[in-house]
Short mmCIF file of C-alpha atoms in Angstrom, two decimals:
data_model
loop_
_atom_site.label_atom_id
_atom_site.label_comp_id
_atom_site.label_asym_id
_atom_site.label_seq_id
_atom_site.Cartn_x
_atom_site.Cartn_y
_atom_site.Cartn_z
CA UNK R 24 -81.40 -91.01 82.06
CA UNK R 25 -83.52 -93.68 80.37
CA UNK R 26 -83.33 -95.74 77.65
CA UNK R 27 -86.00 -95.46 75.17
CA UNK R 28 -87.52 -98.96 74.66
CA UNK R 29 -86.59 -100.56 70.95
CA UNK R 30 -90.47 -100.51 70.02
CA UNK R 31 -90.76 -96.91 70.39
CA UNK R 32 -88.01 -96.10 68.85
CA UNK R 33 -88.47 -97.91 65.77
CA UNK R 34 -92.28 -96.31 65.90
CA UNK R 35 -90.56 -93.03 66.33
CA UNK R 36 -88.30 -93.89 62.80
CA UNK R 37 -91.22 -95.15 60.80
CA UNK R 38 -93.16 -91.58 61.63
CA UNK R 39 -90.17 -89.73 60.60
CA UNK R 40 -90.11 -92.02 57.18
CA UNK R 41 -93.56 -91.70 56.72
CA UNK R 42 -93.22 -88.18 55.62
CA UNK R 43 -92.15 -89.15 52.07
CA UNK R 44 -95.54 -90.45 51.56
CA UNK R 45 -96.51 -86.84 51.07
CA UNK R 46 -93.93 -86.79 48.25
CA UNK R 47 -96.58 -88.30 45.09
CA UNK R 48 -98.96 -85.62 46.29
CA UNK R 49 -96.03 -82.81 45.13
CA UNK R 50 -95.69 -85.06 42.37
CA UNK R 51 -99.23 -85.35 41.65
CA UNK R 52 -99.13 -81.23 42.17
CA UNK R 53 -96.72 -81.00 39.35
CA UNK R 54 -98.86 -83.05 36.78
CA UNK R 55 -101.36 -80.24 37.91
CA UNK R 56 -99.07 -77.37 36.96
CA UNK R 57 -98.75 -78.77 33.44
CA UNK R 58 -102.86 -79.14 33.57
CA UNK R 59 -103.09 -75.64 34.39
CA UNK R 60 -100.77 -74.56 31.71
CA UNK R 61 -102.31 -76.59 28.78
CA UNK R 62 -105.37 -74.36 29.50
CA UNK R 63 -103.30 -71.62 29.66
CA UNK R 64 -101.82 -72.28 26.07
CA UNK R 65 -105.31 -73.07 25.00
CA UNK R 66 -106.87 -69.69 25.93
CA UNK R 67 -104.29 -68.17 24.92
CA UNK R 68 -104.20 -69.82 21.59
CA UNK R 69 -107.71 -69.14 21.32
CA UNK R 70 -107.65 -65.77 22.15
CA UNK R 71 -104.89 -63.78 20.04
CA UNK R 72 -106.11 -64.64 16.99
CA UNK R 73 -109.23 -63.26 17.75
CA UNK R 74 -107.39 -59.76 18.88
CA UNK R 75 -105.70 -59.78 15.53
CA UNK R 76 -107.97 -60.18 13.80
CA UNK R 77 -109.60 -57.35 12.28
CA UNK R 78 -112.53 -58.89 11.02
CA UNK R 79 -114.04 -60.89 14.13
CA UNK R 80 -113.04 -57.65 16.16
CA UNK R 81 -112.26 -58.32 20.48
CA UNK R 82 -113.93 -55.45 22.48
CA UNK R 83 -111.52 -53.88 25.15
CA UNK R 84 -113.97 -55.17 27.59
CA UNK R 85 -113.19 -59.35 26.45
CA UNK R 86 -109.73 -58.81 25.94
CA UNK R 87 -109.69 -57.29 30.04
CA UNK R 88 -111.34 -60.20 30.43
CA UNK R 89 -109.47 -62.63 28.32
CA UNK R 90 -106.17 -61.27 30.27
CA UNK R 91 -108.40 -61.54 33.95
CA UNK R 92 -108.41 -65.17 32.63
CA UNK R 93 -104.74 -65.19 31.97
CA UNK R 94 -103.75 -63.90 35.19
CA UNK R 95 -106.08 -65.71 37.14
CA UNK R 96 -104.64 -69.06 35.52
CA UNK R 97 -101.10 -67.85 36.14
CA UNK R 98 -102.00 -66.81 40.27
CA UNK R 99 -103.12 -70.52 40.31
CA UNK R 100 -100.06 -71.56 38.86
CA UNK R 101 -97.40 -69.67 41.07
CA UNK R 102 -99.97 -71.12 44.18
CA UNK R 103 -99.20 -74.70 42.90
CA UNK R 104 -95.52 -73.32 42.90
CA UNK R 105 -95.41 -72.07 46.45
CA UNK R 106 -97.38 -75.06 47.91
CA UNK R 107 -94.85 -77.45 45.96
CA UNK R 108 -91.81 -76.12 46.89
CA UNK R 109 -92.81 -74.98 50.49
CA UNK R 110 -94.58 -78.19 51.51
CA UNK R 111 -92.07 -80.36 50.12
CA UNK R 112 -89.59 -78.17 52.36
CA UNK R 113 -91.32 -77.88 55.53
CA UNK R 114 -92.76 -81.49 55.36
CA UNK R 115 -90.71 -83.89 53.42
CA UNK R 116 -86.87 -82.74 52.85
CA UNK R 117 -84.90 -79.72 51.90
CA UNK R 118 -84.35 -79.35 48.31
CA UNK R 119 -80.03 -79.80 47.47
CA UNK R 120 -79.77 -77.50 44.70
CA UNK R 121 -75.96 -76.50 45.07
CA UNK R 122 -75.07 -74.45 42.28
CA UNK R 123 -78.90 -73.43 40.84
CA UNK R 124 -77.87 -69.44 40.19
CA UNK R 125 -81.64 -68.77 39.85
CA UNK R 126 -82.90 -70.08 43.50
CA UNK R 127 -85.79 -67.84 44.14
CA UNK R 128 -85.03 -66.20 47.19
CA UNK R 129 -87.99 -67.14 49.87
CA UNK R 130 -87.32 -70.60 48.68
CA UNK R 131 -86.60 -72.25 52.49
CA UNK R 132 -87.31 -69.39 54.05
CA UNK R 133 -91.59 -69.95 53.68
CA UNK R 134 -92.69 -71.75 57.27
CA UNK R 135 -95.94 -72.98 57.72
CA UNK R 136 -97.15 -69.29 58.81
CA UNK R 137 -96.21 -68.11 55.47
CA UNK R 138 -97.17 -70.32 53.46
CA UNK R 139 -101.07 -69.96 54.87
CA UNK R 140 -100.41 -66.31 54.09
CA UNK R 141 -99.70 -66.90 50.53
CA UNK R 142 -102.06 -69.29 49.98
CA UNK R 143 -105.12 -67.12 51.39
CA UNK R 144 -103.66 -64.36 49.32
CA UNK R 145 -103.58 -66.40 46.23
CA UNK R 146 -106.90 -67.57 46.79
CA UNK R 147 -108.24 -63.79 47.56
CA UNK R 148 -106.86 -62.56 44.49
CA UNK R 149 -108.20 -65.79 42.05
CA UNK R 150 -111.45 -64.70 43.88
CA UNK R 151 -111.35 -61.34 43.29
CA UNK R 152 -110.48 -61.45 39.40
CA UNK R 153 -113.77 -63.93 39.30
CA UNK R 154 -115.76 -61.42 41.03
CA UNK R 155 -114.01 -58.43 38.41
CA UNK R 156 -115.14 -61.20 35.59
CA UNK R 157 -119.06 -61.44 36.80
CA UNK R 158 -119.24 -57.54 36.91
CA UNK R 159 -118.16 -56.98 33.77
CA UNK R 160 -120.15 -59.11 32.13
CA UNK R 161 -123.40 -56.77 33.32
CA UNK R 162 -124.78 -55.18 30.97
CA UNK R 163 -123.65 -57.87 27.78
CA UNK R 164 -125.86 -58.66 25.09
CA UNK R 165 -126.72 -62.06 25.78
CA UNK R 166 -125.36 -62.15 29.51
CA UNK R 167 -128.01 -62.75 31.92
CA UNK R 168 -126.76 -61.77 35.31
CA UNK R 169 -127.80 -64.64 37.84
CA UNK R 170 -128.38 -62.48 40.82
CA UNK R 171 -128.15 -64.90 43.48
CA UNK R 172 -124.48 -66.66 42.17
CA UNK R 173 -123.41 -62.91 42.05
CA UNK R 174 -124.50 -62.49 45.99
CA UNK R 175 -123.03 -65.64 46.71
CA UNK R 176 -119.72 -64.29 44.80
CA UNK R 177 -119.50 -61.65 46.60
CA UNK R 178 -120.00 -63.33 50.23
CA UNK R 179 -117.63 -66.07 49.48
CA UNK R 180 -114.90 -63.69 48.68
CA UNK R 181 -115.55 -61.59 51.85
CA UNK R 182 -115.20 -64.59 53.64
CA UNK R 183 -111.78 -65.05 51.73
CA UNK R 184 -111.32 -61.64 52.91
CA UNK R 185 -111.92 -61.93 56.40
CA UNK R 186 -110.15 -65.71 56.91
CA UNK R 187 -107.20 -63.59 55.63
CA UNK R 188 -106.97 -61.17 57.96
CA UNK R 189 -108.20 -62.89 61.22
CA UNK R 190 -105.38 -65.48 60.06
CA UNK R 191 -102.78 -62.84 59.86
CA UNK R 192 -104.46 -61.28 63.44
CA UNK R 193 -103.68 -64.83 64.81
CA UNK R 194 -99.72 -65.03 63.59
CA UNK R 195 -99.40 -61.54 64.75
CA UNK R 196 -101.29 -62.48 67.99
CA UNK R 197 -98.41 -65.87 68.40
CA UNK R 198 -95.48 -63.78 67.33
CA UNK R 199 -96.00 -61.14 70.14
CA UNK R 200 -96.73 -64.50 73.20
CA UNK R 201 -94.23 -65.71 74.75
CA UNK R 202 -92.99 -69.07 73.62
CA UNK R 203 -93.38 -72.20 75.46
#
């Protein structure tokens, strides 16, 4: 057996400490999620009155798309949650919540495999409800649909697509090898 020299194991500490640099990034994350939900409250504010109202009448067509905008704000929302709580986890320290009754359940349970997994699925999903939001603009008085950004759409959320799978292909693909 040998003894680790006193310079590499002091390197080997200040590594492990280093992780909590990561920590103003969640923090930063957080001032993010109250970003996201001041535009949230905004549209919203925004748009119910206009649903109410009987005068200044919303078609069925801009409410689906005032609540597309409403869910797409709240997918990016639970993302910020699940990269938060998970990263923080898996990177920087467990979270000691002894006696929180409303723990969601995959909290400390996400590993890194997951966590891509729910963040390509978050991302599909945002992307999809943008692509929904281009197509049913066509045909609007007053919308002019830009041909080319609705092409590019459409590849870029393929390409979501695809990542996707051929990242779930590759976690299947290490779950079934051997470890070393």
């Amino acid at each position: 057996m040998s003894v680790k020299p006193r310079i590499e194991t002091a390197f080997e500490r200040l590594l492990f400490r280093s992780r909590w640099l990561m920590a103003p990034f969640y923090a930063g994350l957080v001032l993010a999620l109250v970003m996201l939900l001041a535009v949230f409250v905004k549209d919203l504010i925004y748009y119910v009155p206009k649903a109410l109202s009987l005068s200044h009448e919303l078609s069925s067509n801009d409410a689906i798309l005032a609540v597309l905008t409403l869910v797409d704000l709240s997918l990016a929302g639970n993302l910020l949650l699940i990269v938060m709580f998970s990263g923080y986890e898996n990177f920087v320290s467990k979270l000691d919540l002894d006696g929180e009754t409303d723990r969601p359940p995959w909290m400390g349970t996400v590993d890194f495999s997951g966590l891509k997994m729910k963040l390509i699925a978050s991302i599909v999903a945002i992307s999809g409800i943008q692509l929904l939001k281009t197509f049913m603009n066509i045909g609007k008085t007053g919308y002019e649909l830009n041909t080319t950004e609705a092409l590019w759409g459409v590849i870029i959320h393929l390409t979501f697509v695809v990542s996707g799978v051929l990242l779930a292909l590759m976690d299947w693909l290490a779950s079934k090898t051997d470890k070393h």
